[in-house]
PDB file of C-alpha atoms in Angstrom:
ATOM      1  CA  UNK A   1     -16.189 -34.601  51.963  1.00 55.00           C
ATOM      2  CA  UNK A   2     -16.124 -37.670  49.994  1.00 52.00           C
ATOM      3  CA  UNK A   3     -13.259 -40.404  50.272  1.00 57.00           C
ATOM      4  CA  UNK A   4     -14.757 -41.618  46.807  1.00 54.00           C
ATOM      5  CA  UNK A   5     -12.497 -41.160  44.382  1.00 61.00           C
ATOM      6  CA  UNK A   6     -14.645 -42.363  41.179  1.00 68.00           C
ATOM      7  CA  UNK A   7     -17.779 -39.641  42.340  1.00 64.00           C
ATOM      8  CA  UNK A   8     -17.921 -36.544  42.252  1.00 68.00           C
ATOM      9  CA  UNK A   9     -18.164 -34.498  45.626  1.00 72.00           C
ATOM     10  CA  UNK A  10     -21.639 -34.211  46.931  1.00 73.00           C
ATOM     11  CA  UNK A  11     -23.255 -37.246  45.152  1.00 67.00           C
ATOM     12  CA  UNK A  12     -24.943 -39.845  46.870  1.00 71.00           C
ATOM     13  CA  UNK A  13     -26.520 -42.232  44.907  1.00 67.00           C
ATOM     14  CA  UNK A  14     -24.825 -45.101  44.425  1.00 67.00           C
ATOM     15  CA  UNK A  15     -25.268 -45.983  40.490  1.00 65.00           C
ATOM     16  CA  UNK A  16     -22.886 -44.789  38.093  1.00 60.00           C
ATOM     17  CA  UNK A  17     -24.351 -43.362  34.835  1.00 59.00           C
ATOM     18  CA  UNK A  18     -26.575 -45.480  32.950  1.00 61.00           C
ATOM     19  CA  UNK A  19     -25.299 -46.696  29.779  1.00 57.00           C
ATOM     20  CA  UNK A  20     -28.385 -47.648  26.986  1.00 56.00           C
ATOM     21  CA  UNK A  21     -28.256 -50.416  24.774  1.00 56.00           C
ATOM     22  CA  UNK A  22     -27.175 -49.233  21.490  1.00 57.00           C
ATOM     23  CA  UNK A  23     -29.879 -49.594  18.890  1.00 55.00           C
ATOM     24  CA  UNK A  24     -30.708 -51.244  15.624  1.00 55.00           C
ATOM     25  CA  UNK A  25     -29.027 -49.170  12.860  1.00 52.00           C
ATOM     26  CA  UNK A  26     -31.521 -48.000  10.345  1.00 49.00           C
ATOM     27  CA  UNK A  27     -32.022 -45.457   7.814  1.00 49.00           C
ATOM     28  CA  UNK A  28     -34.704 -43.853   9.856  1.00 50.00           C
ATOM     29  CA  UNK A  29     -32.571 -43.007  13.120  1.00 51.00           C
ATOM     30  CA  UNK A  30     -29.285 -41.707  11.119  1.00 51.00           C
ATOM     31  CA  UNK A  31     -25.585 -42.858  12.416  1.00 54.00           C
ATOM     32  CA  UNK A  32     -25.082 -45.576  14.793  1.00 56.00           C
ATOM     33  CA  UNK A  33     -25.240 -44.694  18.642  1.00 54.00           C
ATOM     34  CA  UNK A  34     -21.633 -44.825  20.731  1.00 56.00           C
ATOM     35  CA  UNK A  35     -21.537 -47.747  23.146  1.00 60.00           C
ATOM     36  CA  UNK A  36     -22.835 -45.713  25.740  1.00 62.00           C
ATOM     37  CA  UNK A  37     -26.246 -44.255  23.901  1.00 63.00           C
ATOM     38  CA  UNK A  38     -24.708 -40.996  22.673  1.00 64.00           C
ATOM     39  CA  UNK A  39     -24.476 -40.506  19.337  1.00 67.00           C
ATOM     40  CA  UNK A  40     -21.011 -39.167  18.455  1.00 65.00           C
ATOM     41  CA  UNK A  41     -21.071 -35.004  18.318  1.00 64.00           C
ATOM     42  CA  UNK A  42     -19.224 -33.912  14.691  1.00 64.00           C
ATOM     43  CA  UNK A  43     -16.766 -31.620  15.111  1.00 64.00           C
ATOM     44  CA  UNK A  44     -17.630 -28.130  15.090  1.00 63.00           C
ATOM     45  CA  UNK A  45     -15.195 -25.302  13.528  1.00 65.00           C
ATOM     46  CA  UNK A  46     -14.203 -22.597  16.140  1.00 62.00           C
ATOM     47  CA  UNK A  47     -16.143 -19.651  15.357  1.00 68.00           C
ATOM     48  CA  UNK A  48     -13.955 -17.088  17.470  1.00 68.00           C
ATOM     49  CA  UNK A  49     -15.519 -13.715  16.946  1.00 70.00           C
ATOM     50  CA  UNK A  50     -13.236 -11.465  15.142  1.00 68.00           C
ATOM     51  CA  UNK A  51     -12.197  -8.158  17.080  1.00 74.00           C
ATOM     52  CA  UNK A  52     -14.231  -4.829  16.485  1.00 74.00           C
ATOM     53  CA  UNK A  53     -11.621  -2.407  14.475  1.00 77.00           C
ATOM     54  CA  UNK A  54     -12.996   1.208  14.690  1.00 81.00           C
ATOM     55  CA  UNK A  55     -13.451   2.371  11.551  1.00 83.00           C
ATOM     56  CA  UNK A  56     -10.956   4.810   9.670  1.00 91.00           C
ATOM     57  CA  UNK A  57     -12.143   8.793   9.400  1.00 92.00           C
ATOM     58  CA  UNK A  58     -12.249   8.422   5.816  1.00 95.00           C
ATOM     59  CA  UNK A  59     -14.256   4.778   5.911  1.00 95.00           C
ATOM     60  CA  UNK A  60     -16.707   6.313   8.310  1.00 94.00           C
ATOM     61  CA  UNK A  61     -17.113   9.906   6.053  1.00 96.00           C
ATOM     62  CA  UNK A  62     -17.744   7.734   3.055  1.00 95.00           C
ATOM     63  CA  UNK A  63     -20.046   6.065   4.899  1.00 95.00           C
ATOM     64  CA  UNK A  64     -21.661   9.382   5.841  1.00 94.00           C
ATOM     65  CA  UNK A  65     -21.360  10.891   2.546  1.00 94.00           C
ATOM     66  CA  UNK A  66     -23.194   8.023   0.882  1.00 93.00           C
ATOM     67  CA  UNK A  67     -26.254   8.174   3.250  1.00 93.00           C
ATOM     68  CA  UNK A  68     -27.060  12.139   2.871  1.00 92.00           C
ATOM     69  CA  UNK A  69     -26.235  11.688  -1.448  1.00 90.00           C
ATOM     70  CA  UNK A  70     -28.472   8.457  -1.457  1.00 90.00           C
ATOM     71  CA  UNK A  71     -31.051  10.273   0.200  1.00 89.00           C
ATOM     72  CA  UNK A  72     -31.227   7.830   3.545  1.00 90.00           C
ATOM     73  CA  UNK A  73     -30.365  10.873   5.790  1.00 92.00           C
ATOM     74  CA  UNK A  74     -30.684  14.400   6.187  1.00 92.00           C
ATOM     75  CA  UNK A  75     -28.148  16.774   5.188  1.00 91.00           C
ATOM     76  CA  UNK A  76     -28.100  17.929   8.439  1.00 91.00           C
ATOM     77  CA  UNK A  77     -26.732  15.466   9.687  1.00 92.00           C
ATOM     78  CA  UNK A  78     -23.426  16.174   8.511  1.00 93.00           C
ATOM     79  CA  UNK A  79     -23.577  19.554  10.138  1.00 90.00           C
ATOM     80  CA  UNK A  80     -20.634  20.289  12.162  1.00 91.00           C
ATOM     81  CA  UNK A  81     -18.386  17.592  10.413  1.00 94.00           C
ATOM     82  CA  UNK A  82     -17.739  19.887   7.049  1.00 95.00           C
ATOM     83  CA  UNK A  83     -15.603  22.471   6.756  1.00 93.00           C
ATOM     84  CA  UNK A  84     -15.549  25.804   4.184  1.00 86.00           C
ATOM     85  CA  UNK A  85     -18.411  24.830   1.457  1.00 87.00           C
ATOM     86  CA  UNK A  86     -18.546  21.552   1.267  1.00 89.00           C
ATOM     87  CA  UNK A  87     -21.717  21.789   3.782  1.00 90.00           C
ATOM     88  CA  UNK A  88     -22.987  23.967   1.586  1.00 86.00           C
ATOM     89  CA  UNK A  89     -22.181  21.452  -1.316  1.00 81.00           C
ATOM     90  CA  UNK A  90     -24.330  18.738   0.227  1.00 85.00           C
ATOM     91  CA  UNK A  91     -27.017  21.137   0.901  1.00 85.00           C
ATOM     92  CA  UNK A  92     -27.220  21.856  -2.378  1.00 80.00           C
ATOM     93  CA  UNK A  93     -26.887  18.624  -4.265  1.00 77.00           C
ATOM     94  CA  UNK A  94     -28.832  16.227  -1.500  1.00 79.00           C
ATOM     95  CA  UNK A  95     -32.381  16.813  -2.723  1.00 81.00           C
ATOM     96  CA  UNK A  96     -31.384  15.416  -6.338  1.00 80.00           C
ATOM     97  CA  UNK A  97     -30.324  12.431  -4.733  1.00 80.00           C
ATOM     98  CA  UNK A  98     -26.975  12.099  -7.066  1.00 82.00           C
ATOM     99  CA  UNK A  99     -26.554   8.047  -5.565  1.00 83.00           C
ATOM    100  CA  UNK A 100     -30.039   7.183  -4.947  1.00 82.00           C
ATOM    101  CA  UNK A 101     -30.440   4.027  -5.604  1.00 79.00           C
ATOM    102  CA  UNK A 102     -31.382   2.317  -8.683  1.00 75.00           C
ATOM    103  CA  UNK A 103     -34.020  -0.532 -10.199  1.00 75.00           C
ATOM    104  CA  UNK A 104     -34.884  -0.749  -6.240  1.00 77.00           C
ATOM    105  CA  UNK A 105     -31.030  -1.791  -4.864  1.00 84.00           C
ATOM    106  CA  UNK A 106     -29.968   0.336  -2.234  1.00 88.00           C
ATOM    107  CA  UNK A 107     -26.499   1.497  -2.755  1.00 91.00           C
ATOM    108  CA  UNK A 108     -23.203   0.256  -0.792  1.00 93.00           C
ATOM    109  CA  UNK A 109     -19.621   1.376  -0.146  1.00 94.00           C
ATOM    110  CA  UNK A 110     -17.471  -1.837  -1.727  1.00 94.00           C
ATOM    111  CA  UNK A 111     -14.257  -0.160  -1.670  1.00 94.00           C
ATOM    112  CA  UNK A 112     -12.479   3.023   0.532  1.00 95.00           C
ATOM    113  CA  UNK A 113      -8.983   4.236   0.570  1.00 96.00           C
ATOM    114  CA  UNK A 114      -7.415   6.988   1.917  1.00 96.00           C
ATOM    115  CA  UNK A 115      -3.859   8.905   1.498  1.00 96.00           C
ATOM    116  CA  UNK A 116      -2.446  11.045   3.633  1.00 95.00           C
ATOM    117  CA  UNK A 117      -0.500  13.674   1.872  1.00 96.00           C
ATOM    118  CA  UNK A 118       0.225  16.055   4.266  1.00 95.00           C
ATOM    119  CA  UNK A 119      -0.090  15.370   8.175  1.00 95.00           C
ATOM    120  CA  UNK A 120      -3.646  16.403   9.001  1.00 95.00           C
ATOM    121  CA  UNK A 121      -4.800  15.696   5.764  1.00 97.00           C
ATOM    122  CA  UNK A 122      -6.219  12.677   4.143  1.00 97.00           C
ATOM    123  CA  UNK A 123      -7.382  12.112   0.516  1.00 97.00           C
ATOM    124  CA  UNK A 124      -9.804   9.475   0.389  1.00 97.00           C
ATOM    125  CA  UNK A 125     -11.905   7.758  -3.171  1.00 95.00           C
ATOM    126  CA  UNK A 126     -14.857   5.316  -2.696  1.00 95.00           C
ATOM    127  CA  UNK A 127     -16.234   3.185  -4.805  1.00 94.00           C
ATOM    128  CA  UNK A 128     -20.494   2.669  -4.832  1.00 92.00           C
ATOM    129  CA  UNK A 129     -22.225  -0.069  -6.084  1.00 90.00           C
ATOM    130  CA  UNK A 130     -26.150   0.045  -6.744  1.00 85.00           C
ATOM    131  CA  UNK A 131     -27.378  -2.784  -8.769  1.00 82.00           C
ATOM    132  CA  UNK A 132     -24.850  -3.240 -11.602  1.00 83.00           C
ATOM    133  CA  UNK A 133     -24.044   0.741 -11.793  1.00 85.00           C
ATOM    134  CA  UNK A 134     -20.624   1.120  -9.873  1.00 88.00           C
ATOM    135  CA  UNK A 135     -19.536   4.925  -9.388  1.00 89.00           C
ATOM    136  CA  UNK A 136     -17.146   6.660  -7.675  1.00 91.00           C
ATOM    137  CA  UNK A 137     -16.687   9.420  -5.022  1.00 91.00           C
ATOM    138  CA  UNK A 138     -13.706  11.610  -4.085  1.00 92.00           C
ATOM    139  CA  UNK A 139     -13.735  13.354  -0.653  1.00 93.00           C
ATOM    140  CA  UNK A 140     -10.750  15.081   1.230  1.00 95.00           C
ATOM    141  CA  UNK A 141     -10.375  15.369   4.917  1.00 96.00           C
ATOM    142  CA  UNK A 142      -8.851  17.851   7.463  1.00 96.00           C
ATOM    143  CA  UNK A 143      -7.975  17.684  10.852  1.00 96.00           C
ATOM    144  CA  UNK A 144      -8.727  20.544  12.830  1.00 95.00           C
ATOM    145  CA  UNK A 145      -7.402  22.139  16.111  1.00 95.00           C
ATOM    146  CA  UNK A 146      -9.522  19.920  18.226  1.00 95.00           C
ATOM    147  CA  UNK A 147      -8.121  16.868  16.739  1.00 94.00           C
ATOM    148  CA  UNK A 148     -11.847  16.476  14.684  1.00 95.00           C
ATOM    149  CA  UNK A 149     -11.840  15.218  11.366  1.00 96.00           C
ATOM    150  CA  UNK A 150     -13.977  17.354   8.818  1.00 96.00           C
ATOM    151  CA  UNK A 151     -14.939  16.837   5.404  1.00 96.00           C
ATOM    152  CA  UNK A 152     -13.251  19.899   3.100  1.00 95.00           C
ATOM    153  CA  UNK A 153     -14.395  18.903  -0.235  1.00 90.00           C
ATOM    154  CA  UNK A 154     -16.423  16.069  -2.479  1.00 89.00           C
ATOM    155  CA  UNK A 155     -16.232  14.698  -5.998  1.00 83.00           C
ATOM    156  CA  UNK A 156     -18.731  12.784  -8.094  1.00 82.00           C
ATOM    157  CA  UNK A 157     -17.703  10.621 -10.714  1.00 76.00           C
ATOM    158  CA  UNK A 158     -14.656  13.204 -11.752  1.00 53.00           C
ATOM    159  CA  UNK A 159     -17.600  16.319 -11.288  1.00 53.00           C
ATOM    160  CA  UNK A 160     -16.400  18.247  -8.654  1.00 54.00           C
ATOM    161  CA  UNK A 161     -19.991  19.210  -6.183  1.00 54.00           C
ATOM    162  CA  UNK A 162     -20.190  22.762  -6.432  1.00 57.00           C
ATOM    163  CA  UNK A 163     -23.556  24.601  -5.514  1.00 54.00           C
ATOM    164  CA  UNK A 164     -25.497  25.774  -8.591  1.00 53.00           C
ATOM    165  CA  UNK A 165     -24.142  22.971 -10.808  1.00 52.00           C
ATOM    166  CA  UNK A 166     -26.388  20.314 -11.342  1.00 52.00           C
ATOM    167  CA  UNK A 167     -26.011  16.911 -10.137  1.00 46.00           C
ATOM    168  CA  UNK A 168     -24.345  13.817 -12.589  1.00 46.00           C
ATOM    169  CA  UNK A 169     -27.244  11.859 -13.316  1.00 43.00           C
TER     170      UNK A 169
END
């Protein structure tokens, strides 16, 4: 150990650090240099990464619901999270695509809230943007036995989904 008190432990040269010259200031080589050769750091804003918040049931149905009516999945895959005939519903309507997207833009959820009128329950609307058409969706939720959440029922644009009806355009 080192009786040193201006090295740090384990070093054994004897030269301190080397300070430069500063340099000519010129357009070319930006700000002037710090006495020592370093050019002063700016201050960077803390970018503290914001915590993951699980989604909500009815945030992550819309989510769900807006993939299998734009046509970006399978109706399938919302197999075992609808209850009743709303499977049956999406079956039906997902081939015509009722929020595919339009003039090329893909569509996206901007807006999803939920009530909950009864305990087990939630009431959820969505807004969808593709391009600069904006429509809406209506879904309810219901909790089953097993704590899942399952989708119950869907509205388009005030047209309730029913199989045999044909999609809004």
């Amino acid at each position: 150990m080192s009786t040193d008190r201006t090295r740090p432990a384990g070093r054994r040269d004897q030269n301190g650090p080397r300070s430069a010259p500063p340099g000519p200031r010129s357009a070319s080589n930006g700000p002037r240099s710090a006495p020592n050769g370093f050019r002063p750091v700016p201050p960077q804003r803390s970018r503290r990464p914001q915590p993951h918040r699980p989604l909500r049931p009815h945030q992550w149905f819309a989510e769900r619901l807006l993939a299998v009516l734009s046509g970006q999945r399978p109706v399938h895959w919302m197999l075992g999270h609808t209850i009743g005939e709303a499977y049956d519903q999406l079956a039906e309507l997902a081939p015509s695509t009722p929020l595919r997207a339009t003039h090329g833009s893909r569509p996206v959820l901007r807006h999803c809230r939920g009530a909950q009128p009864a305990t087990g329950v939630v009431e959820a609307f969505a807004s969808i943007a593709a391009g600069d058409r904006v429509r809406a969706m209506a879904f309810r939720l219901e909790q089953g036995a097993d704590q899942r959440w399952r989708c119950a029922a869907v509205e388009l644009g005030g047209q309730r989904l029913t199989a045999g009806a044909p999609g809004p355009r």
